[in-house]
């Protein structure tokens, strides 16, 4: 898997979320650099878990759509003497 990279705006938004979490939930402040380091740690160590979950969810959605299309195609079948 390629490393997870965020663009500048995404990084700023994630860092702000981390800082807000520390302030609200832990009653502590965290600077932008430590918050970015924490973000990178989670991306490196746990990103694959979230990525894989997303793949599984996407795969389930595709399977459902294929089943729906298959059912729609089957409903178009015309009756014959064999059926």
N, CA and C atoms as an extended XYZ file, in Angstrom:
249
Properties=species:S:1:pos:R:3:atomname:S:1:resname:S:1:resid:I:1 pbc="F F F"
N         0.845       -1.173        0.000 N   UNK     1
C         0.000        0.000        0.000 CA  UNK     1
C         0.891        1.237        0.000 C   UNK     1
N         0.509        2.199       -0.823 N   UNK     2
C         1.238        3.457       -0.840 CA  UNK     2
C         0.970        4.210        0.463 C   UNK     2
N         1.938        4.987        0.909 N   UNK     3
C         1.713        5.780        2.127 CA  UNK     3
C         0.541        6.742        1.931 C   UNK     3
N        -0.197        6.959        2.994 N   UNK     4
C        -1.321        7.888        2.946 CA  UNK     4
C        -0.772        9.304        3.056 C   UNK     4
N        -1.089       10.111        2.081 N   UNK     5
C        -0.638       11.502        2.054 CA  UNK     5
C        -1.861       12.406        1.994 C   UNK     5
N        -1.830       13.467        2.762 N   UNK     6
C        -2.903       14.446        2.745 CA  UNK     6
C        -2.359       15.752        2.183 C   UNK     6
N        -3.201       16.465        1.446 N   UNK     7
C        -2.748       17.762        0.948 CA  UNK     7
C        -2.760       18.765        2.098 C   UNK     7
N        -2.286       19.948        1.805 N   UNK     8
C        -2.100       20.977        2.845 CA  UNK     8
C        -3.407       21.298        3.573 C   UNK     8
N        -4.494       21.484        2.815 N   UNK     9
C        -5.784       21.824        3.428 CA  UNK     9
C        -6.314       20.681        4.283 C   UNK     9
N        -6.172       19.453        3.793 N   UNK    10
C        -6.613       18.300        4.577 CA  UNK    10
C        -5.808       18.187        5.871 C   UNK    10
N        -4.497       18.377        5.766 N   UNK    11
C        -3.639       18.307        6.949 CA  UNK    11
C        -4.045       19.359        7.971 C   UNK    11
N        -4.270       20.584        7.511 N   UNK    12
C        -4.688       21.651        8.429 CA  UNK    12
C        -6.006       21.291        9.113 C   UNK    12
N        -6.950       20.740        8.356 N   UNK    13
C        -8.246       20.376        8.922 CA  UNK    13
C        -8.107       19.248        9.953 C   UNK    13
N        -7.304       18.251        9.634 N   UNK    14
C        -7.114       17.126       10.559 CA  UNK    14
C        -6.403       17.587       11.820 C   UNK    14
N        -5.375       18.403       11.663 N   UNK    15
C        -4.640       18.941       12.817 CA  UNK    15
C        -5.600       19.720       13.715 C   UNK    15
N        -6.455       20.521       13.124 N   UNK    16
C        -7.430       21.290       13.910 CA  UNK    16
C        -8.378       20.358       14.663 C   UNK    16
N        -8.799       19.273       14.011 N   UNK    17
C        -9.677       18.301       14.676 CA  UNK    17
C        -8.980       17.654       15.874 C   UNK    17
N        -7.706       17.310       15.701 N   UNK    18
C        -6.936       16.713       16.791 CA  UNK    18
C        -6.796       17.712       17.940 C   UNK    18
N        -6.472       18.943       17.613 N   UNK    19
C        -6.339       19.962       18.642 CA  UNK    19
C        -7.657       20.184       19.380 C   UNK    19
N        -8.759       20.209       18.635 N   UNK    20
C       -10.080       20.357       19.266 CA  UNK    20
C       -10.377       19.178       20.181 C   UNK    20
N       -10.064       17.982       19.730 N   UNK    21
C       -10.311       16.786       20.541 CA  UNK    21
C        -9.536       16.868       21.855 C   UNK    21
N        -8.267       17.209       21.775 N   UNK    22
C        -7.451       17.310       22.989 CA  UNK    22
C        -8.015       18.362       23.943 C   UNK    22
N        -8.449       19.485       23.369 N   UNK    23
C        -8.968       20.564       24.200 CA  UNK    23
C       -10.289       20.179       24.861 C   UNK    23
N       -11.212       19.629       24.084 N   UNK    24
C       -12.561       19.339       24.583 CA  UNK    24
C       -12.596       18.062       25.431 C   UNK    24
N       -12.030       17.000       24.929 N   UNK    25
C       -12.153       15.701       25.591 CA  UNK    25
C       -11.108       15.474       26.679 C   UNK    25
N        -9.916       16.033       26.520 N   UNK    26
C        -8.826       15.751       27.454 CA  UNK    26
C        -8.434       16.975       28.280 C   UNK    26
N        -9.074       18.101       27.982 N   UNK    27
C        -8.783       19.349       28.684 CA  UNK    27
C        -7.284       19.663       28.654 C   UNK    27
N        -6.688       19.443       27.467 N   UNK    28
C        -5.269       19.720       27.262 CA  UNK    28
C        -5.103       20.425       25.926 C   UNK    28
N        -4.015       21.147       25.812 N   UNK    29
C        -3.723       21.753       24.516 CA  UNK    29
C        -2.585       20.969       23.868 C   UNK    29
N        -2.611       20.963       22.554 N   UNK    30
C        -1.559       20.302       21.790 CA  UNK    30
C        -1.214       21.222       20.628 C   UNK    30
N         0.057       21.403       20.393 N   UNK    31
C         0.498       22.271       19.309 CA  UNK    31
C         0.267       21.646       17.949 C   UNK    31
N         0.431       22.461       16.924 N   UNK    32
C         0.194       21.999       15.557 CA  UNK    32
C         1.198       20.920       15.150 C   UNK    32
N         2.459       21.074       15.520 N   UNK    33
C         3.461       20.079       15.116 CA  UNK    33
C         3.214       18.736       15.800 C   UNK    33
N         3.004       18.693       17.131 N   UNK    34
C         2.686       17.396       17.749 CA  UNK    34
C         1.390       16.786       17.200 C   UNK    34
N         0.400       17.635       16.909 N   UNK    35
C        -0.861       17.123       16.355 CA  UNK    35
C        -0.626       16.523       14.972 C   UNK    35
N         0.214       17.168       14.169 N   UNK    36
C         0.523       16.635       12.844 CA  UNK    36
C         1.319       15.337       12.956 C   UNK    36
N         2.221       15.282       13.936 N   UNK    37
C         2.974       14.042       14.163 CA  UNK    37
C         2.039       12.909       14.585 C   UNK    37
N         1.057       13.222       15.434 N   UNK    38
C         0.079       12.220       15.854 CA  UNK    38
C        -0.756       11.755       14.664 C   UNK    38
N        -1.148       12.697       13.824 N   UNK    39
C        -1.902       12.364       12.612 CA  UNK    39
C        -1.085       11.412       11.734 C   UNK    39
N         0.192       11.719       11.548 N   UNK    40
C         1.043       10.881       10.707 CA  UNK    40
C         1.242        9.502       11.321 C   UNK    40
N         1.353        9.448       12.649 N   UNK    41
C         1.465        8.162       13.339 CA  UNK    41
C         0.247        7.294       13.044 C   UNK    41
N        -0.945        7.871       13.216 N   UNK    42
C        -2.161        7.101       12.954 CA  UNK    42
C        -2.269        6.711       11.484 C   UNK    42
N        -1.871        7.601       10.592 N   UNK    43
C        -1.906        7.275        9.159 CA  UNK    43
C        -0.970        6.112        8.861 C   UNK    43
N         0.238        6.152        9.439 N   UNK    44
C         1.224        5.100        9.177 CA  UNK    44
C         0.847        3.769        9.821 C   UNK    44
N         0.390        3.812       11.057 N   UNK    45
C         0.160        2.581       11.824 CA  UNK    45
C        -1.242        2.012       11.668 C   UNK    45
N        -2.222        2.856       11.438 N   UNK    46
C        -3.603        2.382       11.413 CA  UNK    46
C        -4.332        2.686       10.115 C   UNK    46
N        -3.695        3.446        9.252 N   UNK    47
C        -4.348        3.814        8.005 CA  UNK    47
C        -4.790        2.612        7.187 C   UNK    47
N        -3.977        1.563        7.179 N   UNK    48
C        -4.318        0.369        6.396 CA  UNK    48
C        -5.606       -0.282        6.893 C   UNK    48
N        -5.853       -0.232        8.200 N   UNK    49
C        -7.086       -0.809        8.738 CA  UNK    49
C        -8.316       -0.066        8.210 C   UNK    49
N        -8.247        1.265        8.221 N   UNK    50
C        -9.354        2.065        7.717 CA  UNK    50
C        -9.495        1.917        6.203 C   UNK    50
N        -8.376        1.887        5.524 N   UNK    51
C        -8.380        1.709        4.069 CA  UNK    51
C        -9.036        0.370        3.706 C   UNK    51
N        -8.612       -0.690        4.399 N   UNK    52
C        -9.173       -2.017        4.119 CA  UNK    52
C       -10.657       -2.071        4.432 C   UNK    52
N       -11.097       -1.414        5.503 N   UNK    53
C       -12.525       -1.374        5.836 CA  UNK    53
C       -13.279       -0.681        4.711 C   UNK    53
N       -12.720        0.396        4.194 N   UNK    54
C       -13.356        1.086        3.070 CA  UNK    54
C       -13.462        0.196        1.846 C   UNK    54
N       -12.408       -0.587        1.576 N   UNK    55
C       -12.451       -1.521        0.451 CA  UNK    55
C       -13.530       -2.573        0.647 C   UNK    55
N       -13.628       -3.110        1.874 N   UNK    56
C       -14.665       -4.118        2.152 CA  UNK    56
C       -16.062       -3.526        1.972 C   UNK    56
N       -16.252       -2.302        2.465 N   UNK    57
C       -17.549       -1.648        2.312 CA  UNK    57
C       -17.868       -1.401        0.839 C   UNK    57
N       -16.872       -0.958        0.075 N   UNK    58
C       -17.079       -0.718       -1.354 CA  UNK    58
C       -17.391       -2.020       -2.081 C   UNK    58
N       -16.677       -3.076       -1.703 N   UNK    59
C       -16.900       -4.379       -2.320 CA  UNK    59
C       -18.323       -4.876       -2.045 C   UNK    59
N       -18.805       -4.691       -0.828 N   UNK    60
C       -20.170       -5.099       -0.485 CA  UNK    60
C       -21.187       -4.298       -1.297 C   UNK    60
N       -20.932       -3.010       -1.463 N   UNK    61
C       -21.836       -2.175       -2.250 CA  UNK    61
C       -21.866       -2.627       -3.706 C   UNK    61
N       -20.705       -2.912       -4.273 N   UNK    62
C       -20.631       -3.369       -5.663 CA  UNK    62
C       -21.372       -4.696       -5.819 C   UNK    62
N       -21.169       -5.613       -4.858 N   UNK    63
C       -21.886       -6.894       -4.918 CA  UNK    63
C       -23.397       -6.691       -4.922 C   UNK    63
N       -23.879       -5.792       -4.057 N   UNK    64
C       -25.320       -5.526       -4.004 CA  UNK    64
C       -25.812       -4.942       -5.323 C   UNK    64
N       -25.056       -4.011       -5.879 N   UNK    65
C       -25.459       -3.407       -7.156 CA  UNK    65
C       -25.482       -4.452       -8.268 C   UNK    65
N       -24.499       -5.345       -8.284 N   UNK    66
C       -24.457       -6.406       -9.294 CA  UNK    66
C       -25.652       -7.333       -9.129 C   UNK    66
N       -25.988       -7.668       -7.884 N   UNK    67
C       -27.169       -8.498       -7.640 CA  UNK    67
C       -28.435       -7.799       -8.120 C   UNK    67
N       -28.536       -6.492       -7.865 N   UNK    68
C       -29.706       -5.730       -8.308 CA  UNK    68
C       -29.808       -5.719       -9.832 C   UNK    68
N       -28.695       -5.500      -10.508 N   UNK    69
C       -28.688       -5.485      -11.972 CA  UNK    69
C       -29.029       -6.875      -12.502 C   UNK    69
N       -28.481       -7.896      -11.881 N   UNK    70
C       -28.775       -9.267      -12.301 CA  UNK    70
C       -30.270       -9.562      -12.165 C   UNK    70
N       -30.856       -9.133      -11.051 N   UNK    71
C       -32.302       -9.316      -10.865 CA  UNK    71
C       -33.095       -8.548      -11.915 C   UNK    71
N       -32.668       -7.326      -12.212 N   UNK    72
C       -33.357       -6.524      -13.229 CA  UNK    72
C       -33.277       -7.194      -14.601 C   UNK    72
N       -32.115       -7.719      -14.923 N   UNK    73
C       -31.953       -8.409      -16.213 CA  UNK    73
C       -32.832       -9.656      -16.247 C   UNK    73
N       -32.828      -10.422      -15.160 N   UNK    74
C       -33.652      -11.630      -15.102 CA  UNK    74
C       -35.129      -11.288      -15.274 C   UNK    74
N       -35.572      -10.148      -14.731 N   UNK    75
C       -36.988       -9.767      -14.842 CA  UNK    75
C       -37.377       -9.439      -16.280 C   UNK    75
N       -36.407       -9.177      -17.142 N   UNK    76
C       -36.690       -8.873      -18.547 CA  UNK    76
C       -36.887      -10.141      -19.390 C   UNK    76
N       -36.545      -11.265      -18.797 N   UNK    77
C       -36.642      -12.522      -19.552 CA  UNK    77
C       -38.097      -12.776      -19.976 C   UNK    77
N       -38.248      -13.203      -21.205 N   UNK    78
C       -39.573      -13.490      -21.761 CA  UNK    78
C       -39.923      -14.953      -21.537 C   UNK    78
N       -41.188      -15.228      -21.306 N   UNK    79
C       -41.597      -16.626      -21.122 CA  UNK    79
C       -41.439      -17.421      -22.422 C   UNK    79
N       -41.060      -18.654      -22.286 N   UNK    80
C       -40.959      -19.571      -23.430 CA  UNK    80
C       -41.644      -20.876      -23.049 C   UNK    80
N       -41.772      -21.768      -24.006 N   UNK    81
C       -42.413      -23.058      -23.714 CA  UNK    81
C       -41.569      -23.876      -22.754 C   UNK    81
N       -40.258      -23.610      -22.726 N   UNK    82
C       -39.372      -24.341      -21.831 CA  UNK    82
C       -39.569      -23.899      -20.375 C   UNK    82
N       -40.174      -22.739      -20.173 N   UNK    83
C       -40.376      -22.230      -18.802 CA  UNK    83
C       -41.797      -21.882      -18.546 C   UNK    83
